[in-house]
C-alpha positions as a Markdown table, in Angstrom:
| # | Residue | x | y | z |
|---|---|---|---|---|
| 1 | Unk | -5.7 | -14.6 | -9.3 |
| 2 | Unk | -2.8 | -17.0 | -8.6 |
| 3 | Unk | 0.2 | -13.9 | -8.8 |
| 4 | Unk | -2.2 | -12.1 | -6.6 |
| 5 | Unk | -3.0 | -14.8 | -3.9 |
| 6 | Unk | 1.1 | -15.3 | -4.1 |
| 7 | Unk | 1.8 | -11.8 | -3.6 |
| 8 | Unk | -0.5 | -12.3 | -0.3 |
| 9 | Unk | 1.5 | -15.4 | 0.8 |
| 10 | Unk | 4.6 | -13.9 | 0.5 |
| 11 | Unk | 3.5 | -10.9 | 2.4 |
| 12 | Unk | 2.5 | -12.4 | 5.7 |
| 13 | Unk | 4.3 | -15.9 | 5.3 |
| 14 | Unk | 7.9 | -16.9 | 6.0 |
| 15 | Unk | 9.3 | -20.4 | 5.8 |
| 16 | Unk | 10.7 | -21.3 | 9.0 |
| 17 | Unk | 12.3 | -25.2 | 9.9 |
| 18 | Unk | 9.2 | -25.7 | 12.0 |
| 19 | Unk | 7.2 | -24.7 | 9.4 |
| 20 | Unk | 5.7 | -21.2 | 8.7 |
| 21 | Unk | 5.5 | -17.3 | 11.0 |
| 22 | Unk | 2.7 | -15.9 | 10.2 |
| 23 | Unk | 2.3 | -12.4 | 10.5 |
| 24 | Unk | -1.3 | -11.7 | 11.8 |
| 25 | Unk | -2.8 | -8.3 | 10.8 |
| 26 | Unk | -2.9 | -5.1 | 12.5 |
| 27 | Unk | -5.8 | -4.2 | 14.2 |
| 28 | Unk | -5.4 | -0.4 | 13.6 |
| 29 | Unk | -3.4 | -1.5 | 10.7 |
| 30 | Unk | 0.1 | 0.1 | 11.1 |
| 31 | Unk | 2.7 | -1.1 | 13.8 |
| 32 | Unk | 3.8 | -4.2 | 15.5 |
| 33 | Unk | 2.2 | -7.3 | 14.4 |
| 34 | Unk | 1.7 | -10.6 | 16.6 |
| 35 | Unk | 3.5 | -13.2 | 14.9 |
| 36 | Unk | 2.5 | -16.9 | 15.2 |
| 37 | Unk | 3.7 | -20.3 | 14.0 |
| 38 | Unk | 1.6 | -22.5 | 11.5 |
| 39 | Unk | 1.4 | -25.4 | 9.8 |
| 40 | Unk | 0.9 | -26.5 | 6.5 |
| 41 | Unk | -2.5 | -27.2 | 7.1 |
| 42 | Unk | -3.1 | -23.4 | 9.0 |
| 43 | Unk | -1.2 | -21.9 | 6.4 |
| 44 | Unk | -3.9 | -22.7 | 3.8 |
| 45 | Unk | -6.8 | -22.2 | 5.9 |
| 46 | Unk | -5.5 | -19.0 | 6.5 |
| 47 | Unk | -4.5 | -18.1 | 3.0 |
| 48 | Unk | -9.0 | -18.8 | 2.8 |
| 49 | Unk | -9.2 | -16.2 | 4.6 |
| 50 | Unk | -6.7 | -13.5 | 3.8 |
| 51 | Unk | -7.1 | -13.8 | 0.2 |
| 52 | Unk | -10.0 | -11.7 | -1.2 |
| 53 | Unk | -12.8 | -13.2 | -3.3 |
| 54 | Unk | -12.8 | -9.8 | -6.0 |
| 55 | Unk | -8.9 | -9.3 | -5.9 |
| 56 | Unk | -9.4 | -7.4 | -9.1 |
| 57 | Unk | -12.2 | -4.9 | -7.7 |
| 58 | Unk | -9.8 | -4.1 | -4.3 |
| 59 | Unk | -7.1 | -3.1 | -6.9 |
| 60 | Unk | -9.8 | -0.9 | -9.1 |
| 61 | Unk | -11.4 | 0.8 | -5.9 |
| 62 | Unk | -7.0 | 1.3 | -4.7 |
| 63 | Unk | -6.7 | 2.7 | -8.1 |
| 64 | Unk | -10.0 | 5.4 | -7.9 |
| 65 | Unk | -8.7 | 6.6 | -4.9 |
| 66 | Unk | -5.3 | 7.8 | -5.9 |
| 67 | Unk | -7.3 | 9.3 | -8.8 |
| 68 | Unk | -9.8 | 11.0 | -6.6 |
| 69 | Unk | -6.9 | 12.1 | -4.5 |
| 70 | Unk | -5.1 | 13.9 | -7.4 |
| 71 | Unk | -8.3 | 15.3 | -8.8 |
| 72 | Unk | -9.7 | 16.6 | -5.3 |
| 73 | Unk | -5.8 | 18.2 | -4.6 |
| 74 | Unk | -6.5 | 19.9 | -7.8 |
| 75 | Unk | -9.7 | 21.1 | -7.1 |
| 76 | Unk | -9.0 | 21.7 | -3.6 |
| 77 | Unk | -6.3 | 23.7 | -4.3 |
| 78 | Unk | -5.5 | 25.4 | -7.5 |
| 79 | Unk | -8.9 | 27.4 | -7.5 |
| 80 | Unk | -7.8 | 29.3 | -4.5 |
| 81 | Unk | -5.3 | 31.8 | -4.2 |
| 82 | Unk | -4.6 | 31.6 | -0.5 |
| 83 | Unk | -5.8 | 28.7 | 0.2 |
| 84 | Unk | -4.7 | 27.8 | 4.3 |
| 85 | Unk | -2.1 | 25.0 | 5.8 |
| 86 | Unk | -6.6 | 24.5 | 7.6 |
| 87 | Unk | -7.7 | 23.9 | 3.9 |
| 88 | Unk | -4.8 | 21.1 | 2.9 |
| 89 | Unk | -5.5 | 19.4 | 6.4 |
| 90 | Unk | -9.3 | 19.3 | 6.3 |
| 91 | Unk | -8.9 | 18.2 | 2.6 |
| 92 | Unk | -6.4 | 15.1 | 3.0 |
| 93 | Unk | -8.5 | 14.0 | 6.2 |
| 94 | Unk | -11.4 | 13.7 | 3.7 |
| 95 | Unk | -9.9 | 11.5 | 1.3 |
| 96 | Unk | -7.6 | 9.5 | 3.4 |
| 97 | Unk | -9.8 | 9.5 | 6.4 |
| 98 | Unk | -12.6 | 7.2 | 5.0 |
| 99 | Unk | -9.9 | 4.8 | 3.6 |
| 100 | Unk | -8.2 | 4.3 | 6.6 |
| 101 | Unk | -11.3 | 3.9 | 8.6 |
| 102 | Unk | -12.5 | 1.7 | 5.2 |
| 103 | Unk | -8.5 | -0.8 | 6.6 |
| 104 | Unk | -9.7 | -0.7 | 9.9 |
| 105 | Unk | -13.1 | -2.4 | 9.2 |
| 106 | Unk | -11.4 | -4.8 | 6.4 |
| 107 | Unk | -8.7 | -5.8 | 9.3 |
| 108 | Unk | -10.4 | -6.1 | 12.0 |
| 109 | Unk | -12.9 | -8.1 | 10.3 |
| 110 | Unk | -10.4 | -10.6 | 9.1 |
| 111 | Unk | -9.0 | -10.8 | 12.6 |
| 112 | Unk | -12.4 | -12.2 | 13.9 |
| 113 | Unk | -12.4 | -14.6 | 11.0 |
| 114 | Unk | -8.8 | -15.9 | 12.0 |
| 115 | Unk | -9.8 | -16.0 | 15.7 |
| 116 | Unk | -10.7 | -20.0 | 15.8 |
| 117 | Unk | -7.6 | -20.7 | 13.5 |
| 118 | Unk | -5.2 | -18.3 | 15.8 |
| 119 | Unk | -6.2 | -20.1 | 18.9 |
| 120 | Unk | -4.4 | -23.2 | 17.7 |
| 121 | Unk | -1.4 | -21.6 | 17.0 |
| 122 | Unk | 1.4 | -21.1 | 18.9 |
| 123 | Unk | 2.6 | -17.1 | 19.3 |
| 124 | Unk | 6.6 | -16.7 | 18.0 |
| 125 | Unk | 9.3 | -14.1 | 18.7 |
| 126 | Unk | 10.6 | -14.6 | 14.9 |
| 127 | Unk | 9.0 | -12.3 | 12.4 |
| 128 | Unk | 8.3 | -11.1 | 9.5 |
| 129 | Unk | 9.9 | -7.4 | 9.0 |
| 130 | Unk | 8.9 | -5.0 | 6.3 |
| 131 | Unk | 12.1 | -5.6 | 4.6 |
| 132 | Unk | 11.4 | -9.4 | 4.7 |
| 133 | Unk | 8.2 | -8.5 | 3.0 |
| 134 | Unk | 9.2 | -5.8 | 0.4 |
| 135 | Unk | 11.9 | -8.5 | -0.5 |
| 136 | Unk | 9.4 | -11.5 | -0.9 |
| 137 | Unk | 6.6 | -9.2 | -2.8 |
| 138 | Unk | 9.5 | -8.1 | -5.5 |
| 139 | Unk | 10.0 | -12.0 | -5.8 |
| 140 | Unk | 6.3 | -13.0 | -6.5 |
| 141 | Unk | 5.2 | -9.7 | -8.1 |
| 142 | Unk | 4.5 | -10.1 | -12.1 |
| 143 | Unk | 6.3 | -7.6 | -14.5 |
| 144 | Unk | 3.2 | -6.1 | -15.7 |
| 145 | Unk | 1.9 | -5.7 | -12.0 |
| 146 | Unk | 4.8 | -3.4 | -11.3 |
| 147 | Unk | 4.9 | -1.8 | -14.7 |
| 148 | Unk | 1.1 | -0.7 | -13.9 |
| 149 | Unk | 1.7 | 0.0 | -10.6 |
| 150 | Unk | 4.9 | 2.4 | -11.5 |
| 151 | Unk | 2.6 | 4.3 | -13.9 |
| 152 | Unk | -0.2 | 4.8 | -11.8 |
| 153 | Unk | 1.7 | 6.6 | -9.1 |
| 154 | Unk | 3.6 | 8.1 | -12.0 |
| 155 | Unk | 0.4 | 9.8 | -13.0 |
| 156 | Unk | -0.3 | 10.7 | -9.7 |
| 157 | Unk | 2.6 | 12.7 | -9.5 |
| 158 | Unk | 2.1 | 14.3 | -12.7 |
| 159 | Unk | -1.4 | 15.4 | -11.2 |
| 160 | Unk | 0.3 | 16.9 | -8.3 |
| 161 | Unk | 3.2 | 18.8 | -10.3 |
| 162 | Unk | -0.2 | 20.4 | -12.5 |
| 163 | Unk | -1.3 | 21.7 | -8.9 |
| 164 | Unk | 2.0 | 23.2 | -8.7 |
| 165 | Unk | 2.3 | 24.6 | -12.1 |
| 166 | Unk | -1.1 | 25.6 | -11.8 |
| 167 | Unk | -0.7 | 27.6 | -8.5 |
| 168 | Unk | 2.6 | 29.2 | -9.8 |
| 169 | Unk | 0.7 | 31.3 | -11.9 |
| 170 | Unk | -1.2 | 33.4 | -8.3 |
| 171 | Unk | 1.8 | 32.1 | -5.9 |
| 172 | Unk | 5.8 | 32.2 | -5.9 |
| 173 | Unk | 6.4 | 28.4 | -5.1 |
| 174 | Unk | 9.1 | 29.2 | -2.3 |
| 175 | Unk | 6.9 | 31.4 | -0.5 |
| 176 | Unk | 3.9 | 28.9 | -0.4 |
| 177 | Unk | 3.3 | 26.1 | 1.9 |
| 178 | Unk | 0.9 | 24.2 | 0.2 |
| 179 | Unk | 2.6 | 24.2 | -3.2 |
| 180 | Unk | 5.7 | 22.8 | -1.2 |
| 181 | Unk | 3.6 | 20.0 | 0.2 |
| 182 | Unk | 2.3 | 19.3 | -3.0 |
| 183 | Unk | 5.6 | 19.4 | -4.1 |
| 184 | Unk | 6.9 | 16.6 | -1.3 |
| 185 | Unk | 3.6 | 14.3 | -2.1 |
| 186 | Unk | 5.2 | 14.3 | -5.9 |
| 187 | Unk | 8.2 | 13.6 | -4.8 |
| 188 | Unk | 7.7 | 10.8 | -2.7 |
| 189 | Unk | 4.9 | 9.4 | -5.5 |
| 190 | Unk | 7.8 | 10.3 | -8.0 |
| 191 | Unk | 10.1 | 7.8 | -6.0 |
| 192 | Unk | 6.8 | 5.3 | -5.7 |
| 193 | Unk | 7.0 | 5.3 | -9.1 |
| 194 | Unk | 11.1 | 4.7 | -9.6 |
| 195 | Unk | 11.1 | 1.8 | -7.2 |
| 196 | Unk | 8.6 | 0.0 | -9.3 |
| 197 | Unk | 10.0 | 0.2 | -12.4 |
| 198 | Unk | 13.4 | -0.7 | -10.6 |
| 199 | Unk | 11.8 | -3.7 | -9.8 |
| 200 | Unk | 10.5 | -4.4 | -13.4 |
| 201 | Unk | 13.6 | -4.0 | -15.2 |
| 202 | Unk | 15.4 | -6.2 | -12.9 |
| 203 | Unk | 12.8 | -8.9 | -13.2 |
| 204 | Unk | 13.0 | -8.5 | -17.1 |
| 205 | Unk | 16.3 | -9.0 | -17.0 |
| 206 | Unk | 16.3 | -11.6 | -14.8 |
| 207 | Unk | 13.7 | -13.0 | -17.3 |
| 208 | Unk | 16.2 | -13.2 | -20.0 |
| 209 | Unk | 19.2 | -14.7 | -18.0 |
């Protein structure tokens, strides 16, 4: 629970002389974020807040999903021979749709929770960039939390590259779109994947310096 609640802190918390910008979520999730000064005291009511009760049951249902999406591309697409650019479409708007939708509720929800806390706060031009935060969560994140995250997306690639292989057999690769869009999700798991273990064997060495 503690690597996980630090993994949190470091995400949307940035020591600052006057003490701490916190980077308020999203409403729709992705883009600009309002950034706002707290104290020591608003940092941990916040941190109440933001930090989940069932840490481990968000990473399970994160987990399931990936799953589902490599079993439904499989499904969705190596049992038809032409299958359409429609048929890809309709079929990642069913799995990713619901999830997003599933962020949007989770955010916004949060945001009403930090309403009372937000009002005290003063707003800030400094933030918290998505460097700042890839940088902080390779700090805080444990060894084994990367190793298992750089083999789950490494097994979803695999499930994608099956799709390929599988599709192969009824289409030339080159001459099909969806096997080349399988082909770039494998990639860019595949690359999910290598940054994570990056990050472990650093911290391993690191470990033994």
């Amino acid at each position: 629970m503690s690597g996980y609640r630090d993994e949190i802190e470091a995400s949307i918390f940035k020591r600052v002389p006057d003490g701490y910008v916190f980077r308020a979520p999203n409403p729709w999730v992705f883009g600009r974020a309002r950034h706002h000064l707290a104290s020591e005291a608003q940092k941990a009511e916040i941190m109440s807040i933001m930090v989940p009760r069932r840490p481990k049951l968000i990473l399970a249902a994160v987990i399931v999903a990936l799953l589902l999406f490599g079993a439904a591309a499989g499904w969705a697409l190596s049992g038809h021979d032409n299958p359409t650019t429609g048929d890809a479409v309709i079929m990642v708007a069913v799995i990713l749709g619901p999830m997003y939708v599933t962020l949007i509720v989770s955010a916004r929800h949060k945001i009403h929770r930090l309403a009372p806390v937000l009002a005290g706060m003063l707003r800030t031009e400094q933030t918290i960039t998505y460097a700042d935060r890839r940088q902080a969560l390779a700090g805080t994140m444990s060894f084994r939390r990367m190793l298992a995250l750089g083999g789950l997306l490494t097994f979803s690639s695999l499930m994608q590259v099956f799709v390929i292989i599988s599709r192969s057999q009824h289409q030339p690769f080159f001459w099909d779109p969806q096997s080349m869009m399988t082909a770039a999700a494998a990639i860019c798991l595949g690359l999910g994947a290598a940054r994570f273990f990056t990050l472990a064997y650093r911290k391993s060495r690191q470990a033994k310096t």
